Coordinates of C-alpha atoms and ligand atoms in Angstrom, one line a residue:
M1 CA -3.7 57.2 12.6
A2 CA -1.2 56.3 15.4
R3 CA 1.9 54.1 13.8
M4 CA 1.8 50.5 14.5
T5 CA 4.3 49.3 16.8
L6 CA 6.3 45.9 16.1
H7 CA 4.0 44.1 18.7
D8 CA 0.9 45.4 16.8
T9 CA 2.3 44.3 13.3
L10 CA 3.2 40.7 14.7
L11 CA 0.0 40.3 16.4
D12 CA -2.2 41.5 13.1
R13 CA 0.1 39.2 11.1
A14 CA -0.5 36.4 13.2
R15 CA -4.5 36.5 13.6
T16 CA -4.6 37.1 9.8
A17 CA -2.7 33.9 9.2
L18 CA -4.8 32.2 11.9
D19 CA -7.9 33.1 10.1
A20 CA -6.7 32.3 6.7
C21 CA -6.0 28.7 7.9
G22 CA -9.3 28.5 10.0
A23 CA -7.6 28.2 13.3
A24 CA -9.7 29.1 16.4
L25 CA -7.4 29.4 19.8
P26 CA -8.7 27.4 22.4
E27 CA -10.7 29.6 24.6
G28 CA -9.3 30.0 27.9
T29 CA -5.8 30.8 29.6
G30 CA -2.9 29.1 30.5
W31 CA -0.9 29.1 27.5
T32 CA 1.0 32.1 25.8
A33 CA 1.9 32.6 22.2
R34 CA 4.9 34.8 22.2
S35 CA 7.4 36.1 19.3
P36 CA 11.0 35.9 19.9
I37 CA 11.2 38.9 17.3
D38 CA 10.5 41.3 20.0
G39 CA 10.0 39.3 22.9
S40 CA 6.4 40.2 23.3
S41 CA 3.5 38.2 24.3
L42 CA 1.3 37.8 21.3
L43 CA -2.0 35.8 22.5
E44 CA -3.5 34.1 25.3
M45 CA -5.2 30.6 25.1
K46 CA -6.5 27.7 27.0
A47 CA -4.0 24.7 28.1
H48 CA -5.1 21.4 28.1
T49 CA -5.2 19.4 30.9
A50 CA -4.7 15.8 31.7
A51 CA -8.4 15.2 31.3
D52 CA -8.0 16.3 27.8
V53 CA -5.3 14.3 27.1
E54 CA -7.2 11.1 28.1
A55 CA -10.0 12.0 26.2
A56 CA -7.6 12.7 23.2
I57 CA -6.2 9.2 23.5
G58 CA -9.7 7.5 23.7
T59 CA -11.1 9.6 20.5
A60 CA -7.7 8.9 18.7
H61 CA -7.9 5.4 19.7
A62 CA -11.3 5.1 18.4
A63 CA -10.5 6.9 14.8
F64 CA -7.7 4.5 14.5
L65 CA -9.9 1.3 14.9
Q66 CA -11.9 2.6 11.8
W67 CA -8.9 4.2 9.9
R68 CA -7.1 1.0 9.9
T69 CA -9.4 -0.6 7.6
V70 CA -9.5 2.0 5.1
P71 CA -7.2 0.9 2.4
A72 CA -3.7 2.4 2.2
P73 CA -4.3 3.9 -1.0
V74 CA -7.3 5.6 -0.2
R75 CA -5.7 6.9 3.1
G76 CA -3.1 8.6 0.5
N77 CA -6.1 10.7 -0.6
L78 CA -6.1 12.7 3.0
V79 CA -2.4 13.5 2.9
K80 CA -2.9 14.6 -0.7
R81 CA -5.5 16.9 0.0
Y82 CA -3.6 18.3 2.9
G83 CA -0.5 18.8 0.8
R84 CA -2.6 21.0 -1.8
L85 CA -4.0 23.1 1.7
L86 CA -0.4 23.8 2.9
E87 CA 0.5 25.0 -0.9
E88 CA -2.4 27.1 -0.6
H89 CA -1.7 28.4 2.8
K90 CA 2.1 28.4 2.6
E91 CA 2.8 32.1 3.3
Q92 CA 0.6 32.0 6.0
L93 CA 2.1 29.2 7.6
A94 CA 5.5 30.7 7.2
D95 CA 4.3 34.0 8.6
L96 CA 3.6 31.9 12.2
V97 CA 6.5 30.1 11.9
T98 CA 8.7 33.4 11.4
I99 CA 6.7 34.9 14.2
E100 CA 7.0 32.3 16.8
V101 CA 10.6 31.1 15.9
G102 CA 12.1 33.8 14.2
K103 CA 13.1 31.9 11.1
I104 CA 14.0 34.2 8.2
R105 CA 11.2 34.1 5.5
S106 CA 13.1 31.8 3.0
E107 CA 13.8 29.4 5.8
A108 CA 10.1 29.6 7.1
L109 CA 8.9 29.2 3.7
G110 CA 11.4 26.1 3.2
E111 CA 9.8 24.7 6.3
I112 CA 6.6 24.6 4.8
Q113 CA 8.1 23.3 1.6
E114 CA 9.4 20.3 3.4
M115 CA 5.8 19.6 4.8
I116 CA 4.7 19.7 1.0
D117 CA 7.0 17.5 0.3
I118 CA 6.5 15.1 2.9
C119 CA 2.5 14.9 1.9
E120 CA 3.8 13.9 -1.9
F121 CA 6.1 11.3 -0.6
A122 CA 3.3 10.0 1.8
L123 CA 0.9 9.8 -1.0
G124 CA 3.4 7.7 -3.2
L125 CA 4.2 5.5 0.0
S126 CA 0.4 4.9 0.2
R127 CA 0.9 2.4 -2.5
Q128 CA 4.2 1.1 -1.6
L129 CA 3.8 -0.3 2.1
E130 CA 5.3 -3.2 0.8
G131 CA 6.6 -6.4 2.5
R132 CA 8.8 -9.3 0.9
T133 CA 8.4 -13.2 0.1
M134 CA 11.0 -15.3 1.2
P135 CA 11.3 -18.9 0.1
S136 CA 10.0 -21.3 2.7
E137 CA 12.2 -24.6 3.5
R138 CA 9.0 -26.6 3.1
P139 CA 7.6 -27.7 0.1
G140 CA 4.1 -26.1 -0.8
H141 CA 4.6 -23.4 1.6
R142 CA 4.9 -19.6 1.1
L143 CA 6.6 -17.1 3.4
M144 CA 5.7 -13.6 3.5
E145 CA 5.6 -10.1 5.6
T146 CA 2.7 -7.9 5.9
W147 CA 2.5 -4.6 7.5
H148 CA 0.0 -3.2 9.7
P149 CA -1.1 0.0 11.2
A150 CA 0.6 0.4 14.6
G151 CA -1.8 2.3 16.4
V152 CA -2.1 5.9 18.0
V153 CA 1.1 7.6 17.2
A154 CA 2.2 10.5 19.7
V155 CA 4.1 13.3 18.4
I156 CA 6.2 15.6 20.6
S157 CA 7.9 18.2 18.6
A158 CA 10.4 20.9 19.2
F159 CA 10.2 24.7 18.5
N160 CA 12.8 24.9 16.0
F161 CA 11.0 22.9 13.5
P162 CA 7.6 23.5 14.7
A163 CA 5.6 22.2 11.7
A164 CA 7.8 20.3 9.2
V165 CA 8.8 17.5 11.7
W166 CA 5.5 17.1 13.2
S167 CA 4.4 16.8 9.4
W168 CA 7.2 14.1 8.5
N169 CA 5.6 12.1 11.4
T170 CA 1.7 12.7 10.7
A171 CA 1.9 12.4 7.0
L172 CA 3.6 8.9 7.3
A173 CA 1.6 7.9 10.2
L174 CA -1.7 8.8 8.6
V175 CA -0.9 6.7 5.4
C176 CA 0.4 3.8 7.7
G177 CA -3.1 3.8 9.0
D178 CA -2.4 5.4 12.5
S179 CA -4.0 7.9 14.3
V180 CA -1.8 10.8 15.5
I181 CA -1.7 13.1 18.9
W182 CA 0.4 16.2 18.6
K183 CA 2.1 17.7 21.7
P184 CA 3.9 20.5 20.0
S185 CA 6.4 22.6 21.9
E186 CA 4.7 25.3 24.1
L187 CA 6.7 27.7 22.4
T188 CA 4.9 27.2 18.9
P189 CA 1.3 27.4 19.8
L190 CA 0.4 29.5 17.0
T191 CA 2.2 27.3 14.2
S192 CA 0.7 23.7 15.7
L193 CA -3.0 25.3 15.8
A194 CA -2.8 26.6 12.0
C195 CA -1.5 23.3 10.8
A196 CA -3.8 21.3 12.7
A197 CA -6.8 23.4 11.5
L198 CA -5.7 22.9 8.2
L199 CA -5.5 18.7 8.8
D200 CA -8.8 19.0 10.3
R201 CA -10.3 20.6 7.0
A202 CA -8.5 17.6 5.1
I203 CA -9.8 15.1 7.4
A204 CA -13.4 16.5 6.9
E205 CA -13.2 17.0 3.2
T206 CA -11.9 13.5 2.6
G207 CA -14.1 11.6 4.8
A208 CA -11.7 10.5 7.2
P209 CA -12.7 9.6 10.9
V210 CA -13.5 12.6 13.2
G211 CA -10.6 12.8 15.8
L212 CA -8.0 11.0 13.4
H213 CA -5.6 14.0 14.7
Q214 CA -5.5 15.5 17.9
L215 CA -3.7 18.6 19.0
L216 CA -2.9 19.1 22.8
L217 CA -1.2 22.3 24.1
A218 CA -0.6 20.5 27.4
D219 CA 2.4 20.6 29.5
R220 CA 4.9 17.9 30.4
D221 CA 3.3 16.9 33.4
D222 CA -0.3 16.9 32.0
S223 CA 0.5 15.0 28.8
A224 CA 2.4 12.2 30.8
A225 CA -0.4 9.7 29.8
L226 CA 1.1 9.9 26.2
L227 CA 4.2 8.4 27.5
D228 CA 2.6 5.8 29.7
D229 CA -1.0 4.6 27.9
K230 CA -0.8 1.3 26.4
R231 CA -3.2 2.8 23.5
V232 CA -0.7 4.9 22.5
A233 CA 1.7 2.6 20.2
V234 CA 4.3 4.7 18.9
V235 CA 5.9 8.1 20.8
S236 CA 8.1 9.8 18.1
A237 CA 9.9 12.7 20.1
T238 CA 12.3 15.6 19.0
G239 CA 14.1 17.6 21.5
S240 CA 17.1 17.7 24.0
E241 CA 18.9 14.6 24.9
R242 CA 17.9 14.9 28.6
M243 CA 14.0 14.9 27.3
G244 CA 15.0 11.7 25.3
A245 CA 16.8 9.9 28.3
Q246 CA 13.3 10.4 30.2
V247 CA 11.0 9.6 27.4
G248 CA 12.7 6.4 25.7
P249 CA 13.1 4.5 28.9
R250 CA 9.4 5.3 30.1
V251 CA 7.9 4.3 26.8
A252 CA 10.1 0.9 26.7
A253 CA 9.1 0.1 30.1
R254 CA 5.6 -0.4 28.9
F255 CA 7.0 -2.2 25.7
G256 CA 5.7 0.8 23.8
K257 CA 7.9 2.1 20.5
A258 CA 10.0 5.6 20.8
I259 CA 11.2 7.0 17.7
L260 CA 13.8 9.4 19.3
E261 CA 15.3 12.5 17.4
L262 CA 17.5 14.3 20.1
G263 CA 20.8 16.4 20.1
G264 CA 23.4 16.7 17.5
N265 CA 26.9 18.3 17.6
N266 CA 27.6 18.3 14.1
A267 CA 30.8 18.9 12.2
A268 CA 32.6 19.4 8.9
I269 CA 36.4 18.2 8.6
V270 CA 37.8 20.3 5.9
A271 CA 40.6 18.7 4.1
P272 CA 43.8 19.9 2.5
S273 CA 42.3 19.2 -0.9
A274 CA 38.7 21.3 0.0
D275 CA 37.2 23.8 -2.3
L276 CA 37.4 26.5 0.4
D277 CA 34.7 28.8 -1.6
L278 CA 32.4 25.9 -1.1
A279 CA 33.4 25.1 2.4
L280 CA 32.8 28.5 3.4
R281 CA 29.2 29.0 2.0
G282 CA 28.4 25.4 3.5
I283 CA 29.8 26.0 6.8
V284 CA 28.2 29.7 7.2
F285 CA 24.7 28.3 6.2
A286 CA 24.9 25.5 8.3
A287 CA 26.5 27.5 11.4
A288 CA 24.5 30.5 11.2
G289 CA 21.7 30.0 9.3
T290 CA 18.5 29.4 11.5
A291 CA 20.6 31.3 14.3
G292 CA 22.3 27.8 14.8
Q293 CA 19.1 26.6 16.1
R294 CA 18.7 23.5 14.0
C295 CA 19.3 19.7 15.3
T296 CA 21.4 19.6 12.3
S297 CA 23.1 23.0 12.6
M298 CA 27.2 22.9 12.4
R299 CA 28.9 23.3 15.9
R300 CA 32.5 22.2 15.1
V301 CA 35.1 22.5 12.2
V302 CA 37.9 20.1 11.9
A303 CA 40.2 21.6 9.7
H304 CA 43.5 20.6 8.2
T305 CA 46.3 22.6 9.6
S306 CA 47.4 24.0 6.0
V307 CA 43.6 25.6 5.6
A308 CA 42.6 26.3 9.1
D309 CA 43.9 29.6 9.3
Q310 CA 42.8 30.9 6.0
L311 CA 39.0 29.4 6.4
V312 CA 39.0 30.8 10.3
E313 CA 39.6 34.0 8.8
R314 CA 37.3 33.9 6.0
I315 CA 34.3 32.4 8.3
A316 CA 35.2 35.7 10.8
R317 CA 34.8 38.2 8.3
A318 CA 31.5 36.4 6.4
Y319 CA 30.1 36.3 10.2
S320 CA 31.2 40.1 10.4
G321 CA 28.9 40.8 7.5
L322 CA 25.9 38.6 8.1
P323 CA 22.8 40.9 8.1
V324 CA 21.4 40.2 11.8
G325 CA 18.0 41.3 12.1
N326 CA 14.1 41.3 11.9
P327 CA 13.5 38.1 10.2
F328 CA 10.6 39.7 8.2
D329 CA 13.1 42.1 6.6
D330 CA 14.3 41.6 3.1
G331 CA 18.1 41.0 3.5
T332 CA 18.2 39.7 7.0
L333 CA 20.3 36.3 7.4
V334 CA 20.0 35.8 11.1
G335 CA 17.1 36.0 13.2
P336 CA 16.8 36.4 17.0
L337 CA 17.7 33.5 19.4
I338 CA 14.3 32.0 20.7
N339 CA 14.6 33.6 24.2
A340 CA 16.7 34.9 27.2
A341 CA 17.8 31.4 28.5
A342 CA 19.2 30.3 25.1
Y343 CA 21.3 33.6 24.9
E344 CA 22.6 33.0 28.6
R345 CA 23.5 29.1 27.2
M346 CA 25.6 30.7 24.5
Q347 CA 27.3 33.2 26.7
A348 CA 27.9 30.0 29.3
S349 CA 29.4 28.3 26.6
I350 CA 31.9 30.6 24.9
A351 CA 33.1 31.6 28.5
R352 CA 33.6 27.7 29.1
A353 CA 35.2 27.5 26.0
V354 CA 37.6 30.1 26.7
E355 CA 38.2 28.9 30.2
A356 CA 39.3 25.7 28.1
G357 CA 42.2 27.4 26.3
G358 CA 39.7 28.6 23.3
V359 CA 40.0 32.0 21.6
L360 CA 36.9 33.6 20.5
V361 CA 37.6 34.8 17.2
A362 CA 34.5 36.9 16.3
G363 CA 31.0 37.2 17.3
G364 CA 29.1 36.4 20.4
E365 CA 28.0 39.7 21.2
R366 CA 24.2 40.9 21.4
V367 CA 22.7 43.0 18.7
E368 CA 20.2 45.7 19.4
V369 CA 17.4 45.1 17.2
S370 CA 14.1 45.4 19.1
G371 CA 14.5 46.3 22.5
P372 CA 15.6 44.5 25.7
D373 CA 13.2 41.5 25.7
S374 CA 14.3 40.0 22.3
Y375 CA 18.1 38.4 22.0
Y376 CA 19.6 38.7 18.6
V377 CA 23.6 37.7 18.6
R378 CA 26.4 38.0 16.0
P379 CA 27.2 34.2 15.2
A380 CA 30.3 33.4 17.2
I381 CA 33.7 31.3 15.9
V382 CA 35.9 30.0 18.3
R383 CA 39.3 28.3 18.0
M384 CA 39.6 25.5 20.2
P385 CA 43.3 24.2 21.0
A386 CA 41.8 20.6 21.7
Q387 CA 38.7 18.7 22.9
S388 CA 37.1 19.9 26.0
D389 CA 33.9 19.1 27.2
V390 CA 32.0 22.3 26.3
V391 CA 32.8 21.0 22.6
R392 CA 31.1 17.7 23.4
E393 CA 27.8 19.3 24.3
E394 CA 25.4 20.8 22.2
T395 CA 24.6 24.5 22.5
F396 CA 21.6 25.7 20.6
A397 CA 22.9 29.0 19.0
P398 CA 25.3 29.8 16.4
L399 CA 28.5 29.1 18.3
L400 CA 31.2 27.4 15.8
Y401 CA 34.2 25.5 17.4
V402 CA 37.2 24.9 15.2
M403 CA 39.9 22.6 15.6
T404 CA 42.7 21.4 13.8
Y405 CA 43.9 18.2 12.3
D406 CA 47.2 16.6 10.3
G407 CA 45.8 13.3 9.5
L408 CA 42.5 12.2 8.5
D409 CA 42.4 9.1 11.1
D410 CA 43.1 11.9 13.7
A411 CA 40.1 13.9 11.9
I412 CA 37.8 11.2 12.2
A413 CA 38.8 10.3 15.9
I414 CA 38.2 14.2 16.7
H415 CA 35.3 14.1 14.6
N416 CA 33.6 11.2 16.5
D417 CA 34.7 11.8 19.8
V418 CA 31.3 13.5 21.3
P419 CA 28.2 11.7 22.3
Q420 CA 25.9 12.8 19.7
G421 CA 25.9 11.2 16.5
L422 CA 23.2 13.1 13.9
S423 CA 25.0 14.6 11.1
S424 CA 28.4 15.1 9.5
S425 CA 30.2 16.4 6.5
I426 CA 33.7 16.3 4.8
F427 CA 34.8 18.7 2.3
T428 CA 37.0 17.3 0.2
L429 CA 38.1 16.8 -3.7
D430 CA 39.7 13.6 -2.7
Q431 CA 37.7 10.7 -3.2
R432 CA 39.7 8.3 -1.1
E433 CA 39.1 10.6 1.9
A434 CA 35.5 11.1 1.0
E435 CA 34.8 7.2 1.0
T436 CA 37.0 6.7 4.2
F437 CA 34.5 9.0 6.0
M438 CA 31.4 7.6 4.6
S439 CA 32.8 4.0 5.3
A440 CA 32.3 1.9 8.7
A441 CA 35.7 3.4 10.1
G442 CA 34.5 7.0 9.3
S443 CA 31.8 9.3 10.6
D444 CA 29.6 7.8 13.3
C445 CA 26.5 9.6 12.3
G446 CA 23.0 8.8 10.9
I447 CA 23.8 11.7 8.2
V448 CA 27.1 11.7 6.5
N449 CA 27.6 14.0 3.7
V450 CA 30.4 15.4 1.1
N451 CA 30.7 18.5 0.2
I452 CA 27.6 20.0 1.4
G453 CA 27.2 21.2 5.1
T454 CA 25.2 19.0 8.2
S455 CA 22.0 21.1 7.6
G456 CA 19.3 21.0 5.1
A457 CA 18.4 17.1 4.9
E458 CA 16.0 16.4 1.8
I459 CA 12.8 14.6 3.1
G460 CA 13.7 11.4 0.7
G461 CA 16.2 10.1 3.2
A462 CA 15.8 8.7 6.2
F463 CA 16.5 11.5 9.0
G464 CA 18.0 10.8 12.3
G465 CA 21.2 9.7 14.1
E466 CA 22.7 7.1 16.4
T467 CA 23.8 7.4 20.1
T468 CA 22.5 10.2 21.9
T469 CA 20.9 11.4 18.9
G470 CA 18.6 8.4 19.9
G471 CA 18.6 5.9 16.8
G472 CA 15.2 7.0 15.7
R473 CA 14.8 7.3 11.9
E474 CA 11.8 10.0 10.4
S475 CA 10.8 11.3 6.8
G476 CA 12.3 9.5 3.8
S477 CA 13.6 6.0 2.9
D478 CA 11.9 3.0 4.9
A479 CA 11.3 5.4 7.8
W480 CA 7.7 4.5 7.6
R481 CA 8.2 0.9 9.0
G482 CA 8.5 2.5 12.3
Y483 CA 4.9 3.6 12.3
M484 CA 3.7 0.0 11.5
R485 CA 3.7 -3.4 13.0
R486 CA 5.0 -6.4 11.0
A487 CA 3.5 -10.0 10.8
T488 CA 5.2 -12.7 9.4
N489 CA 3.0 -15.2 7.5
T490 CA 3.6 -18.9 6.2
I491 CA 1.0 -20.1 4.1
N492 CA 0.7 -23.9 3.4
Y493 CA -1.0 -24.6 0.0
S494 CA -0.3 -28.3 0.3
D495 CA -2.1 -31.1 1.7
Q496 CA 0.8 -32.1 4.1
L497 CA 1.9 -30.9 7.2
P498 CA 5.7 -30.8 7.2
L499 CA 7.4 -29.2 10.4
A500 CA 10.3 -26.8 10.1
Q501 CA 13.7 -27.8 11.1
G502 CA 12.8 -31.4 9.9
V503 CA 10.9 -32.0 13.2
N504 CA 8.9 -35.2 13.0
F505 CA 5.9 -35.2 15.4
G506 CA 4.8 -38.6 14.7
Ligands
UN1_1 C1 15.7 19.5 13.0 O1 16.5 20.7 13.1 O2 15.0 19.0 14.1 O3 18.1 18.8 7.7 C2 15.2 19.3 11.7 C3 17.5 19.7 8.0 C4 16.0 20.1 8.1 C5 15.5 19.5 9.0 C6 15.8 19.8 10.5 N1 15.6 19.4 6.8 O4 18.3 20.8 8.4

C-alpha cells in the first residue's frame, strides 16, 4: 500500500470528523478549506451569494418571531442538548480546529471545552435573565425592568478561535431568544460546518424553530446585508481593528447594535518582587502559545530594570527549547502560523523593531516542518529601548517586545501607551502594586490579571476591552444583556393618577 502523505492524512482526518458531526459540504465551488499544517488545499465547497444572505436573514427573522415566545428556561434545553453533543464530538471538532488553525491538540481540545462551558453557563442563565425593580416616587406604583429578545444576531468570527468565540455569542443569543446567522472566517469553513451541523441537530431534536441558526460561507461583499439590514438587531464581530472601524459605524448608522472584539496589544508588567519562575511560565504560554495568534496573546513585557536581563535570558532560553512542529505530534507546543501573509507581517515587524533600535534576542526564524507552503517560526523576543510605533501595533504572531521601567507609574504609563485595551497582567507579590494596577489609575484594559498571563480567560467573566478593542463584552458575567433589549415598566396599582416630578395637569 502506498504511504499516506501528510496531505492525505489531514484530508482523511477532516472527512472523518465532518462525517462524525453529520456535516455535509455545500456542493459547488468558490470556497476552499486549507490547512496551515502543510499549506495544502483540502476541500472545495460552494460560496454563498448575496441572495443566500438575503434569504438567510428572512428565515432567521421568521424563526426569531417564534423563538422569542418560547419561555427562556425551555430555550435552555437547546443549549443543554448542544453542550452534550459537543462533549460527544469533542475529539472530532478539535481535529478540525487543529487542521484549519494549526492549534496544538491540547489547545484545540481546550477550545471545544470552552464551548461546552458556555453552553452550561447559558443553560443556567436561561433561568436568570433577570431585571431589577426600583422604588417608584409615586404612591401605589411599581417600577421594574424586563429584558426581551433583541432579534436576529449576526456573528462574524475570526480564524483563530473558529468555534469558541462563535459559541460564546450563539449560546447566549439562543437562550436570550434571538436567532443567529454566522459568518465565519473564510479560513475555517470546516470547523464552522461541523459546529453548525451539530447545532442543527440539537435544534431538530429539541423542537426549536427550523432556521434558528444559519451558517453562511460568504465573503465580505456578499454578506454586507448582515451589516445593513434592519432585521439584524445585533452584529457581534471579532477581528481586526480595521474591520471593526468599518463594521461599527456602518451598523450604528442604522441604529443597530454592534458588539466588537478587536485587536489586543497585551502586556505584562514584571515587578521586582515577582515570582520569576511563575512569570516565565505565564509569559511563555501567553506569548508563544497558539503561535501568538490569540487576541489575548502577550505582545509586550514591561520589566523592572532589576529583573529585565535575567527575565529576557530565561525567556530566550525557554524559546530556544520550545518544540515547533506539526500540531498533531505529541510534544509540539508551537504549531504553524496561519499563512504566508502572517509570516511576512511578523518579519516586517521584526525589521521595523530593529530599525527603531530594538535588538532581536532570539527567534523569528522559519522552521522547516512540512514543506515550503507552511509557515512555522521560532517565537521571537525583541528588546526595545523605548516606545515606538511598531510596538503600538498588534502583530498577530509570536513576537514579544520587552521594555524596562524604574517606577510603577512609569510602567503603567508604558503599559497604557497603545491604542488597544484588551488584556493585561502584572507579576508582583506586592499587594500595593497589584491593587494599583487594578485600580482606576492602573491598566486601561477590559481584562486585568495578577500573577497570570494575559491569555486563557475563563468563560465566567465578561470578555472584551476598551478603546480600539471595540468596547464589546461577550461570554460571562452580564454580557447577555448585549443580546437583549430592555423595557422599563411603570405599573400603577392605585386608583389615582399622580404624575412624576410633581407635575399637576388639572
Ligand atoms: C480570542 O483570541 O479571540 O482568553 C479569544 C483566551 C481565550 C479566548 C481568546 N479564552 O485566550
